[in-house]
Amino acid sequence: MAKIGFIGLGHMGNPMARNLVKAHHEVHVFDLDRAAIETAVRGGCIGAYSLLEVASDKDFIITMLPAGKHVRSVLLGENGLLEQLKEPGFFIDCSTIDLTTTQDVHEAATFKGHGILDAPVSGGVAGAEKATLTFMVGGLHDAFIKAQPILASMGKNVFHAGAATHGQVAKMCNNLMLGIHMIGTSEAFILAEKLGLAASTLYEIASASSGQSWTLSRYCPAPVLPDTPACNGYKAGFAAAMMLKDLNLAIEAARNNDTTLPLTEKAGDLYDDFCRDSGALDFSAIIEFLKVR
Ligand code: NAD
């Protein structure tokens, strides 16, 4: 059993923390939102009243925060945990964030003698609830081996992607494919409808043909699969605003490294337009936006 501090108890963090409890770990939790802490406490976690309290004297400190600026405010600077913590800690950042912040956090943690991994996830809220997430981990191999059993309590696939930041690199590359696939799949169903081909027929044929993809077979944007957002009013799921955030992370990383990603940029423009009014909808709802353009 490990003593774990968990910071950030939103859609993802809350079920992840509760799965650590189910795996018999002692889990202390903190969030700016007291209601989120109370939900976690009902799941067997122990509530903390400050960042320092949740992080002190723990084997692992896991962060699951919205974006780089939140990770910076929790970990870096004079008031950040890397500076405040008296003893060496072991930080696992599961948030999806930018590479600059990730690199800064790795450098600052290592300088202070803390362990550190970037470990973003794929699998969404359903994966967080069912403990079937995929973890993509960046950092030293020894640190990865130490953290692996903890991450395995929250997911079914735990990959060591490579050195510091490579977890985030794997995540942004995966999600740029996902965003582009979703738009491509949506366009196919829009054209099929225009030409009189039933969505269920296209689904059946393309699932057995070379157009097959995860977005088609598991998360189809046309309403052919029960339990997908398309059959449930496009309630997120994985919000379009999150997809836009991830596409922008990839675009920024490419620009900072003299690389152009024309299709990712186009996908980013489309999600940007879509998110002006509908960012809270599931990202597969882009099919409805593309229909009326
Ligand atoms: P969320 O907005 O639901 O939760 C974030 C939580 O962090 C909130 O409860 C917020 O109060 C808390 N928080 C913010 N600043 C804080 C601070 N300074 N101290 C303590 N708590 C603080 O977000 P989410 O959907 O759980 O996503 C978290 C991360 O996981 C994001 O980086 C996201 O990109 C990534 N992710 C999300 C999904 C998904 O489907 N939602 C899937 C994969 C990855």
Short mmCIF file of C-alpha atoms and ligand atoms in Angstrom, two decimals:
data_model
loop_
_atom_site.label_atom_id
_atom_site.label_comp_id
_atom_site.label_asym_id
_atom_site.label_seq_id
_atom_site.Cartn_x
_atom_site.Cartn_y
_atom_site.Cartn_z
CA MET A 1 0.00 0.00 0.00
CA ALA A 2 1.29 3.46 -0.90
CA LYS A 3 0.45 6.83 0.63
CA ILE A 4 -0.68 9.03 -2.24
CA GLY A 5 -1.53 12.75 -2.47
CA PHE A 6 -3.93 13.53 -5.33
CA ILE A 7 -4.48 17.10 -6.59
CA GLY A 8 -7.24 17.96 -9.09
CA LEU A 9 -10.50 16.08 -8.62
CA GLY A 10 -12.47 16.97 -11.74
CA HIS A 11 -14.09 14.69 -14.31
CA MET A 12 -10.93 12.59 -14.53
CA GLY A 13 -9.19 13.05 -11.19
CA ASN A 14 -12.11 12.05 -8.98
CA PRO A 15 -12.68 8.57 -10.42
CA MET A 16 -8.90 8.04 -10.71
CA ALA A 17 -8.42 8.82 -7.01
CA ARG A 18 -11.30 6.52 -6.08
CA ASN A 19 -9.74 3.69 -8.13
CA LEU A 20 -6.53 4.09 -6.14
CA VAL A 21 -8.58 3.56 -2.97
CA LYS A 22 -10.13 0.43 -4.51
CA ALA A 23 -6.56 -0.82 -5.08
CA HIS A 24 -6.01 -0.42 -1.29
CA HIS A 25 -3.83 2.70 -1.35
CA GLU A 26 -4.19 5.47 1.23
CA VAL A 27 -5.30 8.43 -0.87
CA HIS A 28 -5.27 12.04 0.39
CA VAL A 29 -7.01 14.52 -1.90
CA PHE A 30 -7.09 18.26 -2.58
CA ASP A 31 -8.98 20.50 -5.01
CA LEU A 32 -9.91 24.19 -4.98
CA ASP A 33 -13.52 23.00 -5.12
CA ARG A 34 -14.62 21.60 -1.73
CA ALA A 35 -17.54 19.73 -3.36
CA ALA A 36 -15.04 17.75 -5.45
CA ILE A 37 -13.15 16.81 -2.28
CA GLU A 38 -16.39 15.67 -0.64
CA THR A 39 -17.19 13.42 -3.63
CA ALA A 40 -13.74 11.83 -3.34
CA VAL A 41 -14.14 11.41 0.42
CA ARG A 42 -17.41 9.53 -0.19
CA GLY A 43 -15.30 7.20 -2.36
CA GLY A 44 -12.93 6.45 0.52
CA CYS A 45 -10.32 9.21 0.05
CA ILE A 46 -9.07 11.43 2.89
CA GLY A 47 -9.73 15.15 2.42
CA ALA A 48 -6.91 17.71 2.85
CA TYR A 49 -7.20 21.45 3.41
CA SER A 50 -4.10 22.67 1.56
CA LEU A 51 -1.63 21.75 -1.14
CA LEU A 52 1.16 21.33 1.38
CA GLU A 53 -0.96 19.06 3.58
CA VAL A 54 -1.93 16.80 0.67
CA ALA A 55 1.64 16.52 -0.60
CA SER A 56 3.61 16.18 2.66
CA ASP A 57 4.89 12.76 3.71
CA LYS A 58 3.51 10.91 0.67
CA ASP A 59 5.09 8.21 -1.52
CA PHE A 60 3.55 9.73 -4.66
CA ILE A 61 1.92 13.08 -5.48
CA ILE A 62 -0.37 12.92 -8.51
CA THR A 63 -1.65 16.04 -10.30
CA MET A 64 -4.63 15.97 -12.70
CA LEU A 65 -5.15 19.63 -13.61
CA PRO A 66 -6.72 21.41 -16.58
CA ALA A 67 -3.73 23.12 -18.24
CA GLY A 68 -0.09 24.17 -17.95
CA LYS A 69 -0.86 27.34 -15.99
CA HIS A 70 -2.54 25.29 -13.23
CA VAL A 71 0.38 22.86 -13.06
CA ARG A 72 2.77 25.82 -12.85
CA SER A 73 0.82 27.41 -10.01
CA VAL A 74 0.71 24.14 -8.02
CA LEU A 75 4.29 22.99 -8.59
CA LEU A 76 6.53 25.89 -9.60
CA GLY A 77 7.51 29.24 -8.12
CA GLU A 78 8.13 30.31 -4.53
CA ASN A 79 4.76 29.00 -3.35
CA GLY A 80 4.85 25.84 -5.46
CA LEU A 81 5.15 22.39 -3.96
CA LEU A 82 8.58 21.69 -5.45
CA GLU A 83 9.91 24.58 -3.34
CA GLN A 84 7.67 24.18 -0.29
CA LEU A 85 7.99 20.45 0.32
CA LYS A 86 10.51 19.74 3.09
CA GLU A 87 11.38 16.16 2.05
CA PRO A 88 12.00 14.78 -1.49
CA GLY A 89 8.68 13.88 -3.13
CA PHE A 90 7.74 11.82 -6.20
CA PHE A 91 5.51 13.76 -8.60
CA ILE A 92 3.40 12.22 -11.37
CA ASP A 93 1.67 14.81 -13.54
CA CYS A 94 -1.22 13.17 -15.40
CA SER A 95 -2.56 16.46 -16.84
CA THR A 96 -2.37 17.10 -20.60
CA ILE A 97 -0.23 20.23 -20.84
CA ASP A 98 2.31 22.07 -23.01
CA LEU A 99 5.87 20.86 -23.47
CA THR A 100 7.50 24.02 -22.09
CA THR A 101 5.74 23.68 -18.73
CA THR A 102 6.44 19.93 -18.69
CA GLN A 103 10.17 20.52 -19.32
CA ASP A 104 10.28 23.28 -16.69
CA VAL A 105 8.62 21.01 -14.12
CA HIS A 106 11.04 18.14 -14.88
CA GLU A 107 14.05 20.44 -14.52
CA ALA A 108 12.85 22.13 -11.33
CA ALA A 109 11.87 18.83 -9.68
CA THR A 110 15.14 17.13 -10.58
CA PHE A 111 17.14 20.16 -9.34
CA LYS A 112 15.35 19.94 -5.97
CA GLY A 113 15.91 16.17 -5.69
CA HIS A 114 12.29 15.13 -6.34
CA GLY A 115 11.19 12.26 -8.58
CA ILE A 116 9.10 13.37 -11.57
CA LEU A 117 7.18 11.83 -14.46
CA ASP A 118 4.83 13.28 -17.06
CA ALA A 119 2.03 10.72 -17.47
CA PRO A 120 -0.94 12.02 -19.49
CA VAL A 121 -3.79 9.66 -20.23
CA SER A 122 -6.10 8.57 -23.00
CA GLY A 123 -9.47 6.91 -22.45
CA GLY A 124 -11.69 9.73 -21.22
CA VAL A 125 -14.04 9.80 -18.25
CA ALA A 126 -15.31 6.27 -18.98
CA GLY A 127 -11.71 4.99 -18.88
CA ALA A 128 -11.07 6.89 -15.65
CA GLU A 129 -14.16 5.34 -14.05
CA LYS A 130 -13.47 1.79 -15.24
CA ALA A 131 -9.70 2.01 -14.56
CA THR A 132 -8.99 1.28 -18.23
CA LEU A 133 -6.95 4.40 -19.05
CA THR A 134 -3.82 4.31 -21.20
CA PHE A 135 -0.88 6.11 -19.54
CA MET A 136 1.93 7.58 -21.68
CA VAL A 137 4.87 8.19 -19.41
CA GLY A 138 7.94 10.38 -19.85
CA GLY A 139 10.92 10.39 -17.50
CA LEU A 140 13.70 8.21 -16.12
CA HIS A 141 13.27 4.45 -16.48
CA ASP A 142 13.80 3.80 -12.74
CA ALA A 143 11.10 6.32 -11.89
CA PHE A 144 8.78 4.68 -14.42
CA ILE A 145 9.30 1.24 -12.85
CA LYS A 146 8.53 2.68 -9.41
CA ALA A 147 5.32 4.38 -10.57
CA GLN A 148 4.06 1.58 -12.84
CA PRO A 149 2.05 -0.34 -10.19
CA ILE A 150 0.35 2.88 -9.05
CA LEU A 151 -0.61 3.82 -12.61
CA ALA A 152 -1.77 0.24 -13.28
CA SER A 153 -4.37 0.72 -10.50
CA MET A 154 -5.99 3.39 -12.70
CA GLY A 155 -5.40 2.02 -16.20
CA LYS A 156 -4.94 -1.09 -18.28
CA ASN A 157 -2.04 0.13 -20.46
CA VAL A 158 1.02 1.85 -19.00
CA PHE A 159 3.65 2.76 -21.60
CA HIS A 160 7.09 4.21 -21.00
CA ALA A 161 7.21 6.61 -23.95
CA GLY A 162 10.78 7.73 -23.22
CA ALA A 163 12.62 10.64 -21.62
CA ALA A 164 11.13 13.70 -19.89
CA THR A 165 8.20 15.21 -21.91
CA HIS A 166 7.81 12.14 -24.17
CA GLY A 167 4.55 11.19 -22.44
CA GLN A 168 3.11 14.55 -23.50
CA VAL A 169 4.57 14.15 -27.00
CA ALA A 170 2.85 10.75 -27.39
CA LYS A 171 -0.42 12.20 -26.10
CA MET A 172 -0.43 15.20 -28.48
CA CYS A 173 0.46 12.97 -31.47
CA ASN A 174 -2.35 10.54 -30.56
CA ASN A 175 -4.89 13.31 -30.17
CA LEU A 176 -4.00 15.13 -33.38
CA MET A 177 -4.76 11.86 -35.19
CA LEU A 178 -8.01 11.57 -33.25
CA GLY A 179 -9.12 15.12 -34.14
CA ILE A 180 -8.32 14.65 -37.83
CA HIS A 181 -9.97 11.20 -37.94
CA MET A 182 -13.13 12.61 -36.36
CA ILE A 183 -13.42 15.31 -39.02
CA GLY A 184 -12.68 12.82 -41.83
CA THR A 185 -15.23 10.33 -40.49
CA SER A 186 -17.82 13.10 -40.15
CA GLU A 187 -17.27 14.23 -43.75
CA ALA A 188 -17.78 10.66 -45.00
CA PHE A 189 -21.14 10.37 -43.22
CA ILE A 190 -22.22 13.83 -44.44
CA LEU A 191 -21.48 12.90 -48.07
CA ALA A 192 -23.16 9.49 -47.69
CA GLU A 193 -26.32 11.15 -46.38
CA LYS A 194 -26.34 13.66 -49.25
CA LEU A 195 -26.05 10.81 -51.76
CA GLY A 196 -28.73 8.67 -50.14
CA LEU A 197 -26.52 6.01 -48.52
CA ALA A 198 -27.80 5.04 -45.06
CA ALA A 199 -25.43 5.78 -42.16
CA SER A 200 -25.85 2.23 -40.85
CA THR A 201 -24.83 0.82 -44.26
CA LEU A 202 -21.73 3.02 -44.50
CA TYR A 203 -20.85 2.08 -40.94
CA GLU A 204 -21.08 -1.65 -41.71
CA ILE A 205 -19.12 -1.45 -44.97
CA ALA A 206 -16.38 0.96 -43.83
CA SER A 207 -15.90 -0.99 -40.56
CA ALA A 208 -14.84 -3.96 -42.71
CA SER A 209 -12.84 -1.82 -45.18
CA SER A 210 -9.80 0.44 -45.23
CA GLY A 211 -11.70 3.47 -43.89
CA GLN A 212 -11.94 1.73 -40.51
CA SER A 213 -10.70 3.67 -37.47
CA TRP A 214 -11.40 4.03 -33.73
CA THR A 215 -13.58 7.09 -34.42
CA LEU A 216 -15.68 5.01 -36.83
CA SER A 217 -15.92 1.70 -35.02
CA ARG A 218 -16.08 2.86 -31.39
CA TYR A 219 -17.07 6.55 -31.39
CA CYS A 220 -18.98 7.08 -34.61
CA PRO A 221 -20.15 10.72 -35.04
CA ALA A 222 -23.32 9.53 -36.85
CA PRO A 223 -25.96 7.98 -34.58
CA VAL A 224 -25.39 4.30 -35.31
CA LEU A 225 -23.87 3.04 -32.04
CA PRO A 226 -25.84 3.11 -28.79
CA ASP A 227 -23.84 4.51 -25.84
CA THR A 228 -21.95 6.99 -28.03
CA PRO A 229 -22.47 10.75 -27.66
CA ALA A 230 -24.04 10.77 -31.16
CA CYS A 231 -26.93 8.71 -29.75
CA ASN A 232 -27.16 10.82 -26.60
CA GLY A 233 -27.54 14.41 -27.81
CA TYR A 234 -23.74 14.79 -28.20
CA LYS A 235 -23.32 15.22 -24.46
CA ALA A 236 -19.55 15.09 -23.70
CA GLY A 237 -17.71 12.55 -23.37
CA PHE A 238 -14.63 14.30 -24.51
CA ALA A 239 -15.57 17.95 -24.89
CA ALA A 240 -14.81 19.76 -28.16
CA ALA A 241 -13.00 22.43 -26.10
CA MET A 242 -10.60 19.72 -24.81
CA MET A 243 -9.94 18.57 -28.37
CA LEU A 244 -9.21 22.17 -29.40
CA LYS A 245 -6.81 22.50 -26.46
CA ASP A 246 -4.96 19.33 -27.50
CA LEU A 247 -4.76 20.35 -31.18
CA ASN A 248 -3.36 23.72 -30.13
CA LEU A 249 -0.73 22.00 -27.96
CA ALA A 250 0.40 19.99 -31.01
CA ILE A 251 0.38 23.05 -33.30
CA GLU A 252 2.42 25.05 -30.77
CA ALA A 253 4.92 22.22 -30.31
CA ALA A 254 5.30 21.86 -34.09
CA ARG A 255 5.83 25.60 -34.60
CA ASN A 256 8.42 25.70 -31.83
CA ASN A 257 10.29 22.92 -33.63
CA ASP A 258 10.18 24.27 -37.21
CA THR A 259 7.55 21.77 -38.31
CA THR A 260 4.27 22.44 -40.09
CA LEU A 261 1.21 20.23 -39.66
CA PRO A 262 -1.24 21.42 -42.35
CA LEU A 263 -4.08 19.04 -41.51
CA THR A 264 -3.73 19.55 -37.76
CA GLU A 265 -3.89 23.31 -38.31
CA LYS A 266 -7.00 22.94 -40.47
CA ALA A 267 -8.59 20.68 -37.83
CA GLY A 268 -7.66 23.28 -35.21
CA ASP A 269 -9.36 26.05 -37.25
CA LEU A 270 -12.55 23.96 -37.59
CA TYR A 271 -12.68 23.09 -33.88
CA ASP A 272 -11.92 26.73 -33.03
CA ASP A 273 -14.98 27.88 -35.05
CA PHE A 274 -17.11 25.10 -33.62
CA CYS A 275 -16.08 25.85 -30.03
CA ARG A 276 -17.21 29.50 -30.23
CA ASP A 277 -20.76 28.29 -29.48
CA SER A 278 -20.46 24.61 -28.71
CA GLY A 279 -17.21 23.87 -26.87
CA ALA A 280 -19.02 21.97 -24.11
CA LEU A 281 -20.51 19.46 -26.56
CA ASP A 282 -18.73 16.21 -27.33
CA PHE A 283 -16.00 16.56 -29.98
CA SER A 284 -17.95 14.19 -32.29
CA ALA A 285 -20.67 16.88 -32.55
CA ILE A 286 -18.41 18.57 -35.11
CA ILE A 287 -20.40 16.52 -37.67
CA GLU A 288 -23.44 18.77 -37.05
CA PHE A 289 -21.30 21.90 -37.49
CA LEU A 290 -19.75 20.57 -40.74
CA LYS A 291 -23.22 19.77 -42.13
CA VAL A 292 -24.28 23.43 -42.12
CA ARG A 293 -21.05 25.09 -43.22
P1 NAD B 1 -11.67 19.28 -14.89
O1 NAD B 1 -11.72 20.71 -15.26
O2 NAD B 1 -12.94 18.50 -14.80
O3 NAD B 1 -10.92 19.11 -13.48
C1 NAD B 1 -9.80 19.84 -13.09
C2 NAD B 1 -9.85 20.02 -11.58
O4 NAD B 1 -8.66 20.70 -11.17
C3 NAD B 1 -11.04 20.87 -11.11
O5 NAD B 1 -11.77 20.15 -10.13
C4 NAD B 1 -10.38 22.13 -10.53
O6 NAD B 1 -11.09 22.68 -9.43
C5 NAD B 1 -9.02 21.58 -10.12
N1 NAD B 1 -8.00 22.61 -9.97
C6 NAD B 1 -7.68 23.60 -10.83
N2 NAD B 1 -6.67 24.34 -10.33
C7 NAD B 1 -6.34 23.80 -9.13
C8 NAD B 1 -5.38 24.12 -8.14
N3 NAD B 1 -4.57 25.15 -8.29
N4 NAD B 1 -5.33 23.36 -7.03
C9 NAD B 1 -6.18 22.30 -6.87
N5 NAD B 1 -7.11 21.95 -7.78
C10 NAD B 1 -7.19 22.70 -8.90
O7 NAD B 1 -10.68 18.59 -15.95
P2 NAD B 1 -10.62 17.04 -16.37
O8 NAD B 1 -11.62 16.77 -17.44
O9 NAD B 1 -10.62 16.20 -15.14
O10 NAD B 1 -9.19 17.00 -17.09
C11 NAD B 1 -8.01 17.05 -16.33
C12 NAD B 1 -6.84 16.84 -17.28
O11 NAD B 1 -6.99 15.58 -17.93
C13 NAD B 1 -6.74 17.90 -18.39
O12 NAD B 1 -5.38 18.24 -18.57
C14 NAD B 1 -7.32 17.19 -19.60
O13 NAD B 1 -6.79 17.68 -20.82
C15 NAD B 1 -6.91 15.76 -19.34
N6 NAD B 1 -7.79 14.77 -19.98
C16 NAD B 1 -9.15 14.90 -19.90
C17 NAD B 1 -9.95 13.94 -20.51
C18 NAD B 1 -11.47 14.05 -20.44
O14 NAD B 1 -12.17 13.30 -21.15
N7 NAD B 1 -12.04 14.93 -19.60
C19 NAD B 1 -9.38 12.85 -21.18
C20 NAD B 1 -7.99 12.72 -21.20
C21 NAD B 1 -7.20 13.69 -20.59
#
